[in-house]
GROMACS .gro file of C-alpha atoms in nm:
model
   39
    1UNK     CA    1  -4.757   0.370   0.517
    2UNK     CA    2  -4.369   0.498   0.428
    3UNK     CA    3  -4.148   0.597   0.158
    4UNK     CA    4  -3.832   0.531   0.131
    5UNK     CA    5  -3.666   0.901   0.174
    6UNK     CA    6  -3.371   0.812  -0.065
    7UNK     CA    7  -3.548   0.602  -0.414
    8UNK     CA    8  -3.910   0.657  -0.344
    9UNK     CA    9  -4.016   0.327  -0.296
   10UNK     CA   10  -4.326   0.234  -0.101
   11UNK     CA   11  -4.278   0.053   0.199
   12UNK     CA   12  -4.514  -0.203   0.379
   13UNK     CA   13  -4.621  -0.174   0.714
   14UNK     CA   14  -4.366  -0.283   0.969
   15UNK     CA   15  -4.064  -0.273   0.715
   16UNK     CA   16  -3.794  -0.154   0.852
   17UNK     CA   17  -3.582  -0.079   0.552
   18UNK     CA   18  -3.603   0.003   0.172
   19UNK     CA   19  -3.682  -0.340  -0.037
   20UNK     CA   20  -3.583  -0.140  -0.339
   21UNK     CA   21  -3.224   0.024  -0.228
   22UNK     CA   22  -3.185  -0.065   0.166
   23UNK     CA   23  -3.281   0.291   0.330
   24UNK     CA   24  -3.420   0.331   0.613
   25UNK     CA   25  -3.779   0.479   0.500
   26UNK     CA   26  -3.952   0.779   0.687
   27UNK     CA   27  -4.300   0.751   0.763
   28UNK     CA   28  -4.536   1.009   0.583
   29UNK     CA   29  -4.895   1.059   0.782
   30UNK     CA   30  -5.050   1.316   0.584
   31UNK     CA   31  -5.363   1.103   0.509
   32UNK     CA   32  -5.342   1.236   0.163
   33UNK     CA   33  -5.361   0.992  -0.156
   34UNK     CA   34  -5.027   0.878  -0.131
   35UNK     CA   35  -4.857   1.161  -0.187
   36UNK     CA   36  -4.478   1.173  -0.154
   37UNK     CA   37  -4.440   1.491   0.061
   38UNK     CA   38  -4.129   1.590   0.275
   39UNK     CA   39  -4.149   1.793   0.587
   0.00000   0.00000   0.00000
């Protein structure tokens, strides 16, 4: 699962861009509960 680095957004699998502002999102494996966390 990704977020979109820029708005947030949570992207489905195999998106390639933001479907809320048109970012490219950055994956996020933390295995955490969702949690929006930057590196």
């Amino acid at each position: 699962m990704a977020f979109c680095e820029n708005c947030g957004n949570q992207l489905g699998a195999g998106e390639r861009f933001c479907t809320n502002c048109g970012a490219q999102p950055s994956p996020v494996r933390h295995g955490g509960g969702g949690l929006r966390e930057r590196w």
